[in-house]
Amino acid sequence: MSSPARTGERSAALRYTAFDVNGEGGNPAGVVLDARGMDATRMQEIAAEIGFSETAFLTDDGGADERRFTIRYFSPLAEVAFCGHATIATAVALAERQGTGRLRLNTSAGEVGVETRPVDGRILATLTSVAPAVRDVGEADLASALKALRWNAAELDPLLAPRIANAGNDHLVLAASSRARLADLDYDQGALGGLMARRGWTTVHLVWRESATVFHARDPFPPGGVVEDPATGAAAAAFGGYLRALELVRPPARITIHQGADMGRPSRLLVDVPAGDGSGIKVSGTAAPIPG
């Protein structure tokens, strides 16, 4: 006898790559556009079957003026409160089928607005995060993270202080003093994953500052069952909040984050930082269907 979750399945999972560069690279995400009848167990099974860092599950909540949905995100190992690249992938997949416009997404982290619009023959999706927050990281936790990464404190950029940044979930932000340090990622996955699990960090957002508005990033992601995320929208939103909180940009400002190049999946994330500490951070990108 089929379980209620399987009986209620409405649509097959789609596969998109988000924050791609001209259709190449990006971060793969699973997308289920109609998850009515699915329980958390079945969502987790589907996410594990797909094997991408996250899969998004959408349920239509109705709404006359703005389309409203509940969205849940699962890595192959666990549910995640918020996922930026799966949000972008979901918005583009929906726009391709129902037209562009505004969406309101009810996530476990709070309500997230998304707008899709045509740009240069592609659909550009822009999410607006929940209000970001930034706090200090404890010395012991910082030391443990550096040890697991096989970095030392002298390799950090002194102008970008380590912090915990949140725009839906927590990310440890560490800035490398050189592009070479960022490129040489060889960390102790068990040690870093254990620390992240104890502290509730979703990723460690490693960045290198090319200029005041251009950054390169890498995101170790042991909690998702992968060594590294090629494009991390949630971390990009948190980083935008970090830059504003530490007064490293003058809002309104746009920054570009290049991610994934070191793992062969070049990705581009556009981050708009508005004025006002309580305002959400906008993260924009495209997404493309994955053939097959």
Tab-separated table of N, CA, C and O in Angstrom, residues 102-161:
chain	number	residue	atom	x	y	z
A	102	ARG	N	5.768	39.009	-9.336
A	102	ARG	CA	6.158	38.989	-7.930
A	102	ARG	C	5.610	37.746	-7.231
A	102	ARG	O	4.477	37.317	-7.507
A	103	LEU	N	6.417	37.215	-6.327
A	103	LEU	CA	6.031	36.074	-5.507
A	103	LEU	C	6.269	36.432	-4.047
A	103	LEU	O	7.161	37.213	-3.723
A	104	ARG	N	5.484	35.835	-3.158
A	104	ARG	CA	5.749	35.910	-1.721
A	104	ARG	C	5.929	34.490	-1.239
A	104	ARG	O	5.043	33.639	-1.416
A	105	LEU	N	7.073	34.211	-0.641
A	105	LEU	CA	7.398	32.856	-0.207
A	105	LEU	C	7.448	32.793	1.311
A	105	LEU	O	8.201	33.541	1.955
A	106	ASN	N	6.671	31.905	1.871
A	106	ASN	CA	6.690	31.666	3.314
A	106	ASN	C	7.730	30.592	3.598
A	106	ASN	O	7.532	29.423	3.291
A	107	THR	N	8.874	30.986	4.171
A	107	THR	CA	9.936	30.043	4.508
A	107	THR	C	9.976	29.846	6.017
A	107	THR	O	9.384	30.617	6.781
A	108	SER	N	10.717	28.863	6.456
A	108	SER	CA	10.879	28.642	7.896
A	108	SER	C	11.594	29.812	8.569
A	108	SER	O	11.461	30.019	9.779
A	109	ALA	N	12.343	30.584	7.784
A	109	ALA	CA	13.075	31.727	8.326
A	109	ALA	C	12.271	33.019	8.295
A	109	ALA	O	12.693	34.025	8.852
A	110	GLY	N	11.117	32.997	7.636
A	110	GLY	CA	10.309	34.199	7.491
A	110	GLY	C	9.895	34.389	6.043
A	110	GLY	O	10.233	33.592	5.169
A	111	GLU	N	9.158	35.462	5.782
A	111	GLU	CA	8.672	35.709	4.431
A	111	GLU	C	9.762	36.305	3.554
A	111	GLU	O	10.466	37.238	3.954
A	112	VAL	N	9.888	35.767	2.358
A	112	VAL	CA	10.878	36.218	1.383
A	112	VAL	C	10.143	36.622	0.113
A	112	VAL	O	9.353	35.848	-0.432
A	113	GLY	N	10.392	37.840	-0.339
A	113	GLY	CA	9.814	38.289	-1.599
A	113	GLY	C	10.733	37.950	-2.751
A	113	GLY	O	11.965	37.985	-2.612
A	114	VAL	N	10.147	37.630	-3.908
A	114	VAL	CA	10.929	37.325	-5.111
A	114	VAL	C	10.267	38.012	-6.291
A	114	VAL	O	9.039	38.020	-6.413
A	115	GLU	N	11.082	38.591	-7.138
A	115	GLU	CA	10.584	39.189	-8.375
A	115	GLU	C	11.329	38.584	-9.550
A	115	GLU	O	12.559	38.444	-9.503
A	116	THR	N	10.602	38.215	-10.593
A	116	THR	CA	11.224	37.730	-11.821
A	116	THR	C	10.879	38.680	-12.962
A	116	THR	O	9.771	39.209	-13.043
A	117	ARG	N	11.862	38.886	-13.856
A	117	ARG	CA	11.644	39.765	-14.999
A	117	ARG	C	12.581	39.350	-16.127
A	117	ARG	O	13.663	38.818	-15.877
A	118	PRO	N	12.174	39.607	-17.371
A	118	PRO	CA	13.050	39.259	-18.497
A	118	PRO	C	14.185	40.272	-18.626
A	118	PRO	O	13.967	41.482	-18.565
A	119	VAL	N	15.401	39.774	-18.816
A	119	VAL	CA	16.576	40.618	-19.020
A	119	VAL	C	17.475	39.942	-20.052
A	119	VAL	O	17.963	38.826	-19.820
A	120	ASP	N	17.660	40.595	-21.200
A	120	ASP	CA	18.562	40.086	-22.246
A	120	ASP	C	18.252	38.643	-22.632
A	120	ASP	O	19.148	37.801	-22.792
A	121	GLY	N	16.979	38.350	-22.798
A	121	GLY	CA	16.573	37.031	-23.250
A	121	GLY	C	16.561	35.957	-22.176
A	121	GLY	O	16.258	34.797	-22.454
A	122	ARG	N	16.913	36.311	-20.942
A	122	ARG	CA	16.880	35.384	-19.812
A	122	ARG	C	15.869	35.888	-18.794
A	122	ARG	O	15.413	37.027	-18.843
A	123	ILE	N	15.542	35.045	-17.843
A	123	ILE	CA	14.726	35.465	-16.705
A	123	ILE	C	15.659	35.702	-15.528
A	123	ILE	O	16.386	34.796	-15.112
A	124	LEU	N	15.637	36.922	-15.016
A	124	LEU	CA	16.422	37.277	-13.841
A	124	LEU	C	15.507	37.240	-12.625
A	124	LEU	O	14.430	37.841	-12.629
A	125	ALA	N	15.921	36.526	-11.602
A	125	ALA	CA	15.141	36.430	-10.362
A	125	ALA	C	15.877	37.176	-9.257
A	125	ALA	O	17.099	37.057	-9.125
A	126	THR	N	15.132	37.940	-8.471
A	126	THR	CA	15.691	38.698	-7.359
A	126	THR	C	14.927	38.365	-6.098
A	126	THR	O	13.712	38.559	-6.031
A	127	LEU	N	15.630	37.841	-5.104
A	127	LEU	CA	15.003	37.580	-3.814
A	127	LEU	C	15.376	38.691	-2.845
A	127	LEU	O	16.440	39.294	-2.946
A	128	THR	N	14.481	38.965	-1.916
A	128	THR	CA	14.760	39.906	-0.837
A	128	THR	C	14.730	39.131	0.467
A	128	THR	O	13.695	38.574	0.844
A	129	SER	N	15.855	39.083	1.144
A	129	SER	CA	15.986	38.257	2.343
A	129	SER	C	15.209	38.845	3.517
A	129	SER	O	14.758	39.994	3.484
A	130	VAL	N	15.091	38.059	4.553
A	130	VAL	CA	14.632	38.591	5.833
A	130	VAL	C	15.700	39.564	6.338
A	130	VAL	O	16.815	39.619	5.815
A	131	ALA	N	15.370	40.350	7.346
A	131	ALA	CA	16.320	41.319	7.881
A	131	ALA	C	17.572	40.597	8.369
A	131	ALA	O	17.486	39.650	9.153
A	132	PRO	N	18.738	41.017	7.917
A	132	PRO	CA	19.971	40.327	8.322
A	132	PRO	C	20.410	40.736	9.725
A	132	PRO	O	20.006	41.776	10.250
A	133	ALA	N	21.246	39.894	10.303
A	133	ALA	CA	21.823	40.171	11.618
A	133	ALA	C	23.274	39.713	11.604
A	133	ALA	O	23.614	38.720	10.953
A	134	VAL	N	24.114	40.423	12.308
A	134	VAL	CA	25.544	40.124	12.356
A	134	VAL	C	25.993	40.155	13.806
A	134	VAL	O	25.611	41.056	14.563
A	135	ARG	N	26.780	39.161	14.204
A	135	ARG	CA	27.266	39.124	15.582
A	135	ARG	C	28.697	38.604	15.607
A	135	ARG	O	29.186	38.023	14.634
A	136	ASP	N	29.350	38.805	16.742
A	136	ASP	CA	30.725	38.350	16.907
A	136	ASP	C	30.797	36.825	16.937
A	136	ASP	O	29.817	36.145	17.290
A	137	VAL	N	31.943	36.307	16.585
A	137	VAL	CA	32.211	34.878	16.717
A	137	VAL	C	33.178	34.697	17.879
A	137	VAL	O	34.124	35.484	18.040
A	138	GLY	N	32.936	33.704	18.711
A	138	GLY	CA	33.796	33.451	19.853
A	138	GLY	C	35.205	33.070	19.443
A	138	GLY	O	35.417	32.441	18.394
A	139	GLU	N	36.162	33.431	20.271
A	139	GLU	CA	37.566	33.147	19.947
A	139	GLU	C	37.827	31.658	19.801
A	139	GLU	O	38.573	31.229	18.913
A	140	ALA	N	37.226	30.858	20.663
A	140	ALA	CA	37.443	29.412	20.590
A	140	ALA	C	36.860	28.837	19.299
A	140	ALA	O	37.473	27.975	18.651
A	141	ASP	N	35.664	29.308	18.921
A	141	ASP	CA	35.052	28.834	17.685
A	141	ASP	C	35.871	29.258	16.473
A	141	ASP	O	36.040	28.486	15.519
A	142	LEU	N	36.372	30.480	16.500
A	142	LEU	CA	37.200	30.954	15.389
A	142	LEU	C	38.467	30.116	15.280
A	142	LEU	O	38.848	29.689	14.184
A	143	ALA	N	39.095	29.852	16.399
A	143	ALA	CA	40.311	29.042	16.385
A	143	ALA	C	40.031	27.639	15.859
A	143	ALA	O	40.816	27.083	15.077
A	144	SER	N	38.905	27.067	16.260
A	144	SER	CA	38.544	25.719	15.793
A	144	SER	C	38.269	25.716	14.299
A	144	SER	O	38.655	24.781	13.577
A	145	ALA	N	37.590	26.758	13.813
A	145	ALA	CA	37.295	26.838	12.383
A	145	ALA	C	38.576	26.976	11.571
A	145	ALA	O	38.753	26.304	10.545
A	146	LEU	N	39.480	27.839	12.011
A	146	LEU	CA	40.745	28.017	11.297
A	146	LEU	C	41.558	26.722	11.287
A	146	LEU	O	42.161	26.363	10.262
A	147	LYS	N	41.561	26.027	12.410
A	147	LYS	CA	42.295	24.762	12.468
A	147	LYS	C	41.710	23.741	11.499
A	147	LYS	O	42.443	23.050	10.779
A	148	ALA	N	40.371	23.646	11.456
A	148	ALA	CA	39.724	22.692	10.552
A	148	ALA	C	39.969	23.062	9.087
A	148	ALA	O	40.115	22.181	8.230
A	149	LEU	N	40.026	24.361	8.794
A	149	LEU	CA	40.291	24.816	7.436
A	149	LEU	C	41.766	24.698	7.052
A	149	LEU	O	42.118	24.834	5.881
A	150	ARG	N	42.609	24.508	8.070
A	150	ARG	CA	44.070	24.509	7.891
A	150	ARG	C	44.558	25.894	7.450
A	150	ARG	O	45.476	26.030	6.645
A	151	TRP	N	43.912	26.929	7.996
A	151	TRP	CA	44.311	28.313	7.813
A	151	TRP	C	44.953	28.789	9.105
A	151	TRP	O	44.774	28.186	10.166
A	152	ASN	N	45.674	29.899	9.015
A	152	ASN	CA	46.119	30.547	10.241
A	152	ASN	C	45.661	32.000	10.226
A	152	ASN	O	45.323	32.556	9.175
A	153	ALA	N	45.637	32.624	11.382
A	153	ALA	CA	45.070	33.963	11.521
A	153	ALA	C	45.789	34.988	10.658
A	153	ALA	O	45.190	35.973	10.212
A	154	ALA	N	47.072	34.771	10.391
A	154	ALA	CA	47.833	35.713	9.575
A	154	ALA	C	47.368	35.734	8.119
A	154	ALA	O	47.703	36.664	7.375
A	155	GLU	N	46.611	34.714	7.707
A	155	GLU	CA	46.126	34.643	6.329
A	155	GLU	C	44.774	35.320	6.149
A	155	GLU	O	44.212	35.311	5.057
A	156	LEU	N	44.232	35.920	7.215
A	156	LEU	CA	42.959	36.614	7.138
A	156	LEU	C	43.159	38.069	6.734
A	156	LEU	O	44.180	38.679	7.045
A	157	ASP	N	42.162	38.614	6.044
A	157	ASP	CA	42.170	40.026	5.672
A	157	ASP	C	41.842	40.848	6.910
A	157	ASP	O	40.744	40.732	7.463
A	158	PRO	N	42.751	41.704	7.382
A	158	PRO	CA	42.500	42.444	8.621
A	158	PRO	C	41.378	43.466	8.509
A	158	PRO	O	40.856	43.928	9.538
A	159	LEU	N	40.968	43.806	7.291
A	159	LEU	CA	39.916	44.802	7.110
A	159	LEU	C	38.522	44.190	7.106
A	159	LEU	O	37.530	44.932	7.150
A	160	LEU	N	38.434	42.862	7.032
A	160	LEU	CA	37.144	42.182	7.037
A	160	LEU	C	37.135	41.195	8.200
A	160	LEU	O	37.591	40.066	8.073
A	161	ALA	N	36.641	41.644	9.318
A	161	ALA	CA	36.714	40.867	10.552
A	161	ALA	C	35.808	39.642	10.508
A	161	ALA	O	34.722	39.686	9.915
